[in-house]
XYZ file of C-alpha atoms in Angstrom:
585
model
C -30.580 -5.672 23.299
C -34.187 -6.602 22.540
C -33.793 -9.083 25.354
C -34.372 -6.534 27.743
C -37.174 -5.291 25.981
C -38.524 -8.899 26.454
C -38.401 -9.477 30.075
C -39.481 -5.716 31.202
C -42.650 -4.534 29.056
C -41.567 -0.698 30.725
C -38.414 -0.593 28.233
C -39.217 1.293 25.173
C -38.209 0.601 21.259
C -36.077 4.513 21.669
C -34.300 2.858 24.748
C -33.024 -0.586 23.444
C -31.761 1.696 20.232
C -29.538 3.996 23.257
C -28.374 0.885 24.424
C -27.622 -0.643 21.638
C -25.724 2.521 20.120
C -24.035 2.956 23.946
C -22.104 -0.788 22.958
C -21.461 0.857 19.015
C -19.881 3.624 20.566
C -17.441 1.259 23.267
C -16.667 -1.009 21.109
C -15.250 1.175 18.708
C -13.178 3.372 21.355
C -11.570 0.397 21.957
C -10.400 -0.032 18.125
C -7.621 1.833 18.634
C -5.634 -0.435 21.494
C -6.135 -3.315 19.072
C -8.044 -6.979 19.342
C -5.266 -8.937 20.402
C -5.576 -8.038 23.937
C -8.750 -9.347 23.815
C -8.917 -11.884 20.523
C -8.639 -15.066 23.643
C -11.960 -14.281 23.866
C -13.737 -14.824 21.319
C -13.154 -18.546 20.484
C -14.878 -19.131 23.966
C -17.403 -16.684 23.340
C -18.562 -18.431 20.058
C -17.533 -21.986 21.301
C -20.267 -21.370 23.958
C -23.375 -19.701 21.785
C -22.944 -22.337 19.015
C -23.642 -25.004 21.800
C -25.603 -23.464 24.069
C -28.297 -22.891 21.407
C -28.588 -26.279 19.853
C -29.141 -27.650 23.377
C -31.908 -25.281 23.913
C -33.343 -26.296 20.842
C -32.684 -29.965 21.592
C -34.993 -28.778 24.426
C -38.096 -27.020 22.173
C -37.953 -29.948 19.712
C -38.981 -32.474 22.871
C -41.363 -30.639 24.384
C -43.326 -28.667 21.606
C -42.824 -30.828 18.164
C -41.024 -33.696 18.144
C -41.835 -34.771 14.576
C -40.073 -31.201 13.204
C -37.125 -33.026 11.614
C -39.324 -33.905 8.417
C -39.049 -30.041 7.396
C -35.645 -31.742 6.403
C -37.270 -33.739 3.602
C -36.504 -31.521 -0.009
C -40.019 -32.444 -0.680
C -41.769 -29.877 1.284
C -39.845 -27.287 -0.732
C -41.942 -28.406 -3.783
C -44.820 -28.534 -1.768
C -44.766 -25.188 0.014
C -44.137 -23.270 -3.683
C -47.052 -25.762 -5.143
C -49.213 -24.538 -2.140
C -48.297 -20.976 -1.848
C -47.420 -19.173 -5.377
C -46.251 -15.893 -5.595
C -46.610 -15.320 -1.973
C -44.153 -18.117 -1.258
C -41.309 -16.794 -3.355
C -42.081 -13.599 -1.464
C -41.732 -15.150 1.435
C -37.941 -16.436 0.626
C -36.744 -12.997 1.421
C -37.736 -13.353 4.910
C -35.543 -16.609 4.897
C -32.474 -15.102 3.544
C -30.985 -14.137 6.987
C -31.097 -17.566 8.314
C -28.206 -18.781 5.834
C -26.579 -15.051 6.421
C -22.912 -15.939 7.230
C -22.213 -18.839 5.684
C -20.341 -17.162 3.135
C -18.051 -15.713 5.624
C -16.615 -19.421 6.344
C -15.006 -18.997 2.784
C -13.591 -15.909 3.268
C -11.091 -17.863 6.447
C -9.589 -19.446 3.746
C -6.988 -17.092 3.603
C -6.277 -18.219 7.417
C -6.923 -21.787 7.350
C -6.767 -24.404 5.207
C -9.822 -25.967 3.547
C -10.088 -29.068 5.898
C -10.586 -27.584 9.546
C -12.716 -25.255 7.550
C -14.984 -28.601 6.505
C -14.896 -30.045 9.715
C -15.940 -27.214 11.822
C -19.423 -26.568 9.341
C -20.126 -30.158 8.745
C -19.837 -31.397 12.671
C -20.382 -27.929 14.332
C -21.679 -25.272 12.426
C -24.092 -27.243 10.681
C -25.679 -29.222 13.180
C -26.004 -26.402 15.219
C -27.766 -24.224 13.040
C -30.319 -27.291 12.202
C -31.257 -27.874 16.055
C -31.549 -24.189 16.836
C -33.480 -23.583 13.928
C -35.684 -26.188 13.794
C -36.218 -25.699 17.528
C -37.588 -21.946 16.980
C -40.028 -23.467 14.472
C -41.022 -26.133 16.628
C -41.900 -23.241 19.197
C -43.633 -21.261 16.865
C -45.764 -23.936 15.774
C -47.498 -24.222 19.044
C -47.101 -20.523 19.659
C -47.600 -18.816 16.082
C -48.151 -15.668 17.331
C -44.871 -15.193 18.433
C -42.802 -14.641 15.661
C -41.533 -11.019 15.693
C -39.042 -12.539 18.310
C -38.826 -15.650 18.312
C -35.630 -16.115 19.507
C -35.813 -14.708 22.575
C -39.312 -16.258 23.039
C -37.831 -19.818 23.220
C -35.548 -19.476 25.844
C -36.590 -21.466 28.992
C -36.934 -19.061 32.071
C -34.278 -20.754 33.924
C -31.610 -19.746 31.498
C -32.846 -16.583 29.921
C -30.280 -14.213 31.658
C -26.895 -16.731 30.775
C -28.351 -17.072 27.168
C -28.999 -13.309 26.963
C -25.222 -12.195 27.981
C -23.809 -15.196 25.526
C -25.891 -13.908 22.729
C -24.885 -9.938 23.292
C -21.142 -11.276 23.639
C -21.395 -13.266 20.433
C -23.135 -10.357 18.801
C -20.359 -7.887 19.784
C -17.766 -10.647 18.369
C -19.324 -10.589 15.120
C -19.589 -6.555 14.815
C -15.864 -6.533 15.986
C -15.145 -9.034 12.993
C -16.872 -6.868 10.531
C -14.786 -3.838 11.801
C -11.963 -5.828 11.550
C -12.514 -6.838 8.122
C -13.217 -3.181 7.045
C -9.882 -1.862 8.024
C -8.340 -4.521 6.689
C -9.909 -4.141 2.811
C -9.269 -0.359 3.179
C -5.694 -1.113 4.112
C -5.372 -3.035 1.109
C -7.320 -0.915 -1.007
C -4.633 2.015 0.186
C -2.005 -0.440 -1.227
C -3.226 -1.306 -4.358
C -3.344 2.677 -4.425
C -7.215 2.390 -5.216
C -8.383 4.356 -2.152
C -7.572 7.607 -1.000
C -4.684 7.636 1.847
C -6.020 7.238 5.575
C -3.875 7.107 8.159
C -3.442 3.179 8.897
C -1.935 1.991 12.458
C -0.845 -1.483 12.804
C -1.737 -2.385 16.232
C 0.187 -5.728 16.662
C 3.842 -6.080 15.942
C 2.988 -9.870 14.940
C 0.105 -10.240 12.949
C 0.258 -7.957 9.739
C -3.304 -8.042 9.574
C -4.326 -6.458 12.581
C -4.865 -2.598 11.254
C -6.848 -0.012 12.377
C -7.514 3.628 10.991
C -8.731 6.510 13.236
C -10.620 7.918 9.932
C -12.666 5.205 8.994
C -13.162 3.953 12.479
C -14.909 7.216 13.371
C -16.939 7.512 10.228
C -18.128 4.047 10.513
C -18.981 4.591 14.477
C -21.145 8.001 13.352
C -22.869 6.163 10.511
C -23.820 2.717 12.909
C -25.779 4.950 15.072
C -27.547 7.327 12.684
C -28.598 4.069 10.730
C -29.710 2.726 14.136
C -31.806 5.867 15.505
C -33.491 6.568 12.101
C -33.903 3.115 9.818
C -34.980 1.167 13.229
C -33.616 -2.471 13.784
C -36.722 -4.090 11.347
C -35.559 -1.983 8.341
C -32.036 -3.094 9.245
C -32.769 -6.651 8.977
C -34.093 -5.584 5.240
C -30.896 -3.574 4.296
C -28.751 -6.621 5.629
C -30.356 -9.252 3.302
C -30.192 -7.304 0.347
C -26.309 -6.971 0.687
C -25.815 -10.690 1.698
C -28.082 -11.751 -1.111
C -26.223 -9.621 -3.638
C -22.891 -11.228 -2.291
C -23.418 -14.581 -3.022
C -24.111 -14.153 -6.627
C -21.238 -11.948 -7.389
C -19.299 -14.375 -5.571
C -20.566 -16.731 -8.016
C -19.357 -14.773 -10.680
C -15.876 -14.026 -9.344
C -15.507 -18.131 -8.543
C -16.132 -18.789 -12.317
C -13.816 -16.594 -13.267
C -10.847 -18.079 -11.535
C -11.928 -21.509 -12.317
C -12.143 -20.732 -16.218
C -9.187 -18.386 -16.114
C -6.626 -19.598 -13.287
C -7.790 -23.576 -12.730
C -8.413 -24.078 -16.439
C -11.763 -26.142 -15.084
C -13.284 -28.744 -17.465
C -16.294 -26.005 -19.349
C -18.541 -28.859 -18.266
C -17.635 -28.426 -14.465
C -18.099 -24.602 -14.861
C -21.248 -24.630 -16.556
C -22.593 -27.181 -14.263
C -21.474 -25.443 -11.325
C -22.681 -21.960 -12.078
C -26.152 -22.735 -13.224
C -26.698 -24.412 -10.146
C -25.652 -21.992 -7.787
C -26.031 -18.863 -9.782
C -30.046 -20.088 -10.193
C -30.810 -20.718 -6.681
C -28.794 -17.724 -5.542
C -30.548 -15.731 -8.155
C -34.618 -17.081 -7.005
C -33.078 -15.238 -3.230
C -31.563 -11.770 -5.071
C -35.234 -11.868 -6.946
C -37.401 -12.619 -3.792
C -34.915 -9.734 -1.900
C -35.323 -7.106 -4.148
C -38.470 -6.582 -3.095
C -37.200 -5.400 0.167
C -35.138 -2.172 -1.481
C -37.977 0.032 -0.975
C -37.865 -0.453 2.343
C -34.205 1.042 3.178
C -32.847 -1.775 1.514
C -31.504 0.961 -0.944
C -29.213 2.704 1.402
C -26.218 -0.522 1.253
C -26.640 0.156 -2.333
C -26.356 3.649 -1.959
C -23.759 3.416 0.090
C -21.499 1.354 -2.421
C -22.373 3.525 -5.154
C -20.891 6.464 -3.046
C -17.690 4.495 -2.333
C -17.370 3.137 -5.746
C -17.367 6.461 -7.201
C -14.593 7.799 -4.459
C -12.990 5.189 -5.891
C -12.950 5.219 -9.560
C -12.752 9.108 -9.265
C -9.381 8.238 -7.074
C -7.812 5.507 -9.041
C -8.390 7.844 -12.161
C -7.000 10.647 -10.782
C -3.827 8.580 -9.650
C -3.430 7.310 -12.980
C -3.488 10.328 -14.584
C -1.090 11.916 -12.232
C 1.522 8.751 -12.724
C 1.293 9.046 -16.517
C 1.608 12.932 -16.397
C 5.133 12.518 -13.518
C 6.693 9.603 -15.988
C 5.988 11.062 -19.124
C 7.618 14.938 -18.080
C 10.150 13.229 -15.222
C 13.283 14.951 -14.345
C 16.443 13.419 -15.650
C 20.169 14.343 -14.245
C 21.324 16.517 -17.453
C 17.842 18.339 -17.447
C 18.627 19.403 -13.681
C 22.520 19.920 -14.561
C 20.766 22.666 -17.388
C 18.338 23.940 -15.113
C 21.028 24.593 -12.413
C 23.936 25.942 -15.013
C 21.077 28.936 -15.329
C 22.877 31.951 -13.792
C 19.968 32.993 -12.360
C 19.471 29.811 -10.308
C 21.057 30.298 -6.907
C 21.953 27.526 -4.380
C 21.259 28.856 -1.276
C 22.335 27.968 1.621
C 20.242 25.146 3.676
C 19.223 21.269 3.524
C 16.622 20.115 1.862
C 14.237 17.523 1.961
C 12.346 17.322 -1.522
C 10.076 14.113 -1.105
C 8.730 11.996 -4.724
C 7.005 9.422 -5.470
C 9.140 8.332 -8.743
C 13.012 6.641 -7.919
C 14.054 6.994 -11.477
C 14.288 11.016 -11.973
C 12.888 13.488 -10.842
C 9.313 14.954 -10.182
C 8.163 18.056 -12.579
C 7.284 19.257 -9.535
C 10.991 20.322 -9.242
C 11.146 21.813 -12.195
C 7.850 24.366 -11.649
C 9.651 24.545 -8.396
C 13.074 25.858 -9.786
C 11.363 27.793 -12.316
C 9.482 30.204 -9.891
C 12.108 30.064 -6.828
C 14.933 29.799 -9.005
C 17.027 28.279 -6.291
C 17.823 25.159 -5.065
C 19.592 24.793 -1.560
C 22.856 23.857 -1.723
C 22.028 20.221 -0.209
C 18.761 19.050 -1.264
C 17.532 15.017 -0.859
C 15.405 13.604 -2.841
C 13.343 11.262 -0.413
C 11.199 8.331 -1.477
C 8.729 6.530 1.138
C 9.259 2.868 0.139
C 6.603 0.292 2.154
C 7.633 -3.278 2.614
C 5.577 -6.423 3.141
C 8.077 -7.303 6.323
C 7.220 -6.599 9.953
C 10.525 -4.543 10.786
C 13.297 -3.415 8.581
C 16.612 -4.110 9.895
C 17.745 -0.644 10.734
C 21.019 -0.452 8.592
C 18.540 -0.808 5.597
C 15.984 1.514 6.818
C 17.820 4.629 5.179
C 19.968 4.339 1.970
C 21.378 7.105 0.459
C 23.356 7.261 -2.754
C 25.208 10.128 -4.384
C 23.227 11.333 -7.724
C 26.891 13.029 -9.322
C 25.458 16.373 -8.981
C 27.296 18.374 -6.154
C 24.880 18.820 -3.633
C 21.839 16.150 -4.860
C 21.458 12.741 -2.939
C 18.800 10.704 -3.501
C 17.429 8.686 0.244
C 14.671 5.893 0.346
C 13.068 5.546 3.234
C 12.041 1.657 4.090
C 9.961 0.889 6.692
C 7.747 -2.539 8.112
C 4.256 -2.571 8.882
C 5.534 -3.092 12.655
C 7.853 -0.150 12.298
C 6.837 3.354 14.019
C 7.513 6.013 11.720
C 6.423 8.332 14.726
C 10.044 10.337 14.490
C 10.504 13.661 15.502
C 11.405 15.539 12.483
C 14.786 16.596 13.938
C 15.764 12.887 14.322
C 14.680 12.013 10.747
C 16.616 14.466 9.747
C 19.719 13.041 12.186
C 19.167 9.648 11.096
C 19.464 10.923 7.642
C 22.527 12.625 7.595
C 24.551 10.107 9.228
C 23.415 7.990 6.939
C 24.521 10.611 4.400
C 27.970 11.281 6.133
C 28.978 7.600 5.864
C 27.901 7.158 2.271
C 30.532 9.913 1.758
C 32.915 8.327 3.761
C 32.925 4.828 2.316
C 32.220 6.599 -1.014
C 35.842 7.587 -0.878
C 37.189 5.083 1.577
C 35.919 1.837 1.014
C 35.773 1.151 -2.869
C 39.117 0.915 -4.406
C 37.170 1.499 -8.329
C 36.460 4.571 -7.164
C 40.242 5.681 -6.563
C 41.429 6.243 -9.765
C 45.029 5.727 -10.683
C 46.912 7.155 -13.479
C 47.576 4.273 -16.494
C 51.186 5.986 -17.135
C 52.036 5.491 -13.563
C 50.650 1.769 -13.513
C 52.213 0.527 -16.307
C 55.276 2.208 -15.054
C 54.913 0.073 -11.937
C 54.413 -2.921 -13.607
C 57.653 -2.663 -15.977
C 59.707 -1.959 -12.624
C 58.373 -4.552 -10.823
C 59.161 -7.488 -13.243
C 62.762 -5.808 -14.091
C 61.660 -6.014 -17.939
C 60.986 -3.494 -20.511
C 57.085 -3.357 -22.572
C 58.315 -5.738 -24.786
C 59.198 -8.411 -22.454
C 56.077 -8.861 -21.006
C 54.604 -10.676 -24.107
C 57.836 -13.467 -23.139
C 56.927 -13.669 -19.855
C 52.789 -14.321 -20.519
C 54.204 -17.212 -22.241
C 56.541 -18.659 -20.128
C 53.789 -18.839 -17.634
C 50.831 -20.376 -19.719
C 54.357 -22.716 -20.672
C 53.872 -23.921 -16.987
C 55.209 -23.435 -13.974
C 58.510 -25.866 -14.624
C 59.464 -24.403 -17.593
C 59.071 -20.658 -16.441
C 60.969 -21.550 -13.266
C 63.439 -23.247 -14.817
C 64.094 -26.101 -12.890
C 62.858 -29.959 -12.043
C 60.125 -30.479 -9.720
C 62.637 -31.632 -7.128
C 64.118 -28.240 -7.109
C 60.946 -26.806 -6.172
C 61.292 -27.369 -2.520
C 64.454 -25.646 -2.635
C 62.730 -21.897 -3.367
C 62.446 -19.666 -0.394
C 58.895 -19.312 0.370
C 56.535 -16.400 -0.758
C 56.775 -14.268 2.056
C 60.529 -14.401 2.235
C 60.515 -12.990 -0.870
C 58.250 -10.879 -0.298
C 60.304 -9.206 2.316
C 63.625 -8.962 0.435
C 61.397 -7.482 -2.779
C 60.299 -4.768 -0.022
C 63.622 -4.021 1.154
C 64.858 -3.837 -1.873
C 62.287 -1.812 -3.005
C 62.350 0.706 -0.233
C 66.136 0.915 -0.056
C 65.769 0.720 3.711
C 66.735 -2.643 6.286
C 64.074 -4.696 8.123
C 64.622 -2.587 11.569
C 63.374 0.247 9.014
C 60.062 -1.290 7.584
C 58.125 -0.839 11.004
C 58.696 2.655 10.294
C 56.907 2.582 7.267
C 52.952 3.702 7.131
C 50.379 1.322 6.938
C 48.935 0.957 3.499
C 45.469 2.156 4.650
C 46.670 5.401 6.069
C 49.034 6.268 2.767
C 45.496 5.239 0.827
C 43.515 7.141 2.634
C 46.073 10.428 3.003
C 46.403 10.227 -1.089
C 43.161 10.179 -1.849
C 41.870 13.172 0.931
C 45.077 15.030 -0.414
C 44.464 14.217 -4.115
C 40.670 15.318 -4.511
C 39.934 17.092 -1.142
C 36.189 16.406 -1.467
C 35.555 14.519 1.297
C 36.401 16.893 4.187
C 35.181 19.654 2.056
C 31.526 17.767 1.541
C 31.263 16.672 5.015
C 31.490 20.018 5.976
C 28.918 21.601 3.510
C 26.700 18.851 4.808
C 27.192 20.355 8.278
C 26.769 23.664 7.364
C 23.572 23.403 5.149
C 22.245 21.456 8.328
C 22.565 24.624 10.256
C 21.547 26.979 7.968
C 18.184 25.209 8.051
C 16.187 22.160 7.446
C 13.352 22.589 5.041
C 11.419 19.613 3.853
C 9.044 20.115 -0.077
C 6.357 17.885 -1.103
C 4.105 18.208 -3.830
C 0.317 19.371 -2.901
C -0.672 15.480 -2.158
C -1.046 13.657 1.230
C 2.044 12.351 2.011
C 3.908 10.679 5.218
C 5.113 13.801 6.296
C 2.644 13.851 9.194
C 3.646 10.462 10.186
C 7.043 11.045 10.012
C 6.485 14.059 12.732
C 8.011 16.665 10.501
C 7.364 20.051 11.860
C 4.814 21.835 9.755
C 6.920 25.077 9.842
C 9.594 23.165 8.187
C 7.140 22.147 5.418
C 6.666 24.031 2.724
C 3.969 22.258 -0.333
C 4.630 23.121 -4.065
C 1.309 23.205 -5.809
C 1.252 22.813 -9.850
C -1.272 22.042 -12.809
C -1.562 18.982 -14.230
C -2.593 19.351 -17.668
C -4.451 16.915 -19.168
């Protein structure tokens, strides 16, 4: 915005600081709906400033100093240090914002590959960078008095307004890719569990990486503009090259790393490549440093608050995890807990939500222990997130039968595309049908499950083959003998033998005692199955029904004193009840 300030000597510092918090404060209201909508944009916006400004500096070079291109020579680097001393290493930190963004290109690589990445610097990026640059300079050289702003300076008159709008466009494109890259490492950091939980809405049902979360969106909007209305934009400009500058070396750092760890790099190739880089990166950190008196201590400030949230967080969640595996829940310590006479299972379902698949929470316990009741139908619910864009709904909910009466266990699996925006009575819905026809194909579905008495199959056996016990040794011989030899006759014969299901049906009639017109009026084998087993246990009508009835005796959904999903979900907080309990160390 200090282009206005430029062209109309009546706009004040305090007014282009409004204006420039007024686009802050748009630009992240519009967070929320996502960039897609608007992402077609941006590849025209930048396509346009990276050539507009070259040709403008194509422009200053020709008319104020041709001969500027022998700044290019590496000699005058020796030669302005020789001339200059102290003051010129000072001086680098003024320098330091004119190669600012040029590590971001190495950052894409985790969108492109390295190619299109060398082609667009070397014949787009680069070039355009020299002419601009060297065009400024070549302006400034005539005009030396000039360089607070010398960007705007340079602009010819007859383009000044079109040059304006492309550079306020490209400048919003790069704040929107720095907000964009800030929900996306807190989304991570939230899944490598090393940041506290914010609420984190995927606005695209495409790209994975398109995030955005309400929390840090508004406490990075109300931090832009205090840093704006107090530090000024000058002391900004400091507080930005200290954080770049800082960056490259511990990028440095990281890159050696992976190249003596993961690559296995010749130590010659490492060595060589970090003292070269880390020296000249290090002469910049040196020459910047002297700029952290000058609010170039509040990035570091700021990182030293969030690095501390974060340790404090990752050490707390560690702690926690140890404390849950170490005094879990198993089955038989619930089955003792519950055989307690003065344990009651009340009526009601009940949600009890965990964070550990394999047991049980001792939050359970410390809740049994001071309620000393458990409803009657209580699922244990686990929030499982998946690295998929949508979860195919029959594998959203699975619920499985703990052999407790009463205790299921349900994970919930969801997409980063999927909308866990339910209302709480349909999670609970969803849930028991999923319930209901675990139950049902529990005791339908799985023939290991029916369980058949040996007595009566052996019995079976023996009066299907016609044989007594000790005939059935013969007969596993005469059929490893071959098929000949147990049938008793020559391969010619063989065509001769009525065919299975003739046999079949005579061993039926026989069987049954009754003639063919008879057999229709036989049940099917699925209905005798399934009347023998409802008739032989009676569980499943009898735990259908509980089911139904704990649902209306009332839904109640426990979660330990942590921030959960349960929000999300759209669980009503009457429903909720938390369970606080000490940790000890």
């Amino acid at each position: 915005m200090n282009g206005v300030k430029e062209r109309f000597d009546s706009v004040s510092e305090s007014l282009v600081e409004v204006l420039s918090a007024v686009v802050l404060v748009i630009l992240f209201l519009l967070q929320k709906y996502g960039t897609s909508r608007v992402s077609f944009m941006f590849s025209p916006i930048m396509a346009a400033w990276t050539l507009s400004t070259p040709i403008i500096g194509i422009y200053s070079i020709v008319r104020h100093y041709p001969s500027i291109f022998k700044a290019l020579s590496p000699h005058y680097i020796f030669l302005f240090f020789s001339r200059n001393g102290k003051e010129g290493w000072l001086l680098l930190g003024g320098t330091i914002l004119s190669i600012t963004g040029s590590e971001a290109m190495f950052a894409d690589l985790g969108h492109f590959n390295k190619s299109p990445i060398q082609m667009a610097f070397l014949f787009m990026i680069y070039p355009s960078l020299v002419f601009t640059y060297a065009g400024q300079t070549a302006y400034l050289i005539k005009n030396p008095d000039d360089f607070k702003d010398g960007f705007y300076k340079f602009i010819p008159n007859a383009v000044y307004w079109p040059i304006f709008i492309i550079a306020t466009l490209a400048t919003i494109v790069a704040s929107q890719s720095v907000i964009s890259a800030t929900f996306s490492v807190v989304k991570q950091s939230v899944v490598l569990d090393c940041f506290p939980r914010v609420k984190v809405v995927h606005t695209s049902p495409n790209n994975e990486g398109e995030v955005h979360s309400p929390e840090v969106n508004y406490i990075l909007m109300i931090l832009c503009v205090a840093v704006i209305h107090i530090f000024g934009e000058g002391n900004i400009a400091n507080a930005f090259g200290v954080v770049v500058s800082l960056a490259m070396p511990i990028t440095t750092i990281l890159l050696t790393l992976v190249m003596v760890i993961s690559w296995r790099t010749s130590p010659l190739l490492v060595a060589l490549f970090f003292s070269v880089f880390f020296t000249m990166e290090s002469v910049y950190v040196s020459a910047v440093c002297t700029k952290i008196p000058e609010v170039g201590w509040m990035p570091l400030a700021i990182s030293l608050i969030l690095a501390f949230i974060m340790f404090g967080w990752c050490y707390g969640r560690q702690r926690k995890i140890e404390y849950e595996l170490k005094h879990r829940i198993d089955l038989e310590t619930l089955k003792m807990l519950l055989s307690d006479p003065a344990v009651q299972r009340v009526p009601g379902l009940c949600f009890f939500y965990t964070n550990i698949q394999d047991g049980f929470t001792p939050v359970l316990g410390h809740y049994i222990a001071n309620m000393r009741s458990l409803h009657k139908v209580t699922i244990f619910t686990t929030l499982r997130y998946l690295l998929v864009p949508k979860v195919d709904p029959d594998e959203r909910i699975i619920v499985n039968k703990l052999g407790l009466e009463g205790v299921y266990q349900c994970r919930i699996q969801y997409g980063y595309a999927d909308s866990l925006n339910l209302v709480g009575d349909d999670l609970v819905s969803q849930v028991t049908r999923s319930l209901q026809a675990h139950v049902e194909n529990g005791w339908r579905g799985s023939p290991a499950e029916i369980s058949v008495p040996e007595e009566s199959l052996q019995a079976d056996v023996e009066n299907g083959l016609g044989c007594s016990p000790s005939e059935i040794p013969e007969l596993e011989e005469s059929l490893q003998a071959g098929v000949e030899n147990s049938l008793g006759c020559s391969p010619s014969e063989i065509s001769e033998i009525p065919e299975p299901d003739e046999i079949l049906q005579a061993d039926v009639e026989n069987g049954l005692g009754c003639s063919p017109s008879e057999i229709s009026e036989v049940p099917e084998l699925d209905e005798i199955l399934q009347a023998d087993v409802e008739t032989s246990s009676g569980c499943l009508p009898s735990e259908i029904s509980e089911l139904e009835e704990a649902k209306k005796a009332g839904v109640v959904h426990i979660r330990g004193k942590t921030r959960s999903a349960l929000p999300t979900l759209g669980v009503p907080l009457p429903q909720c009840i938390e369970v606080g309990m000490v940790y000890e160390a």
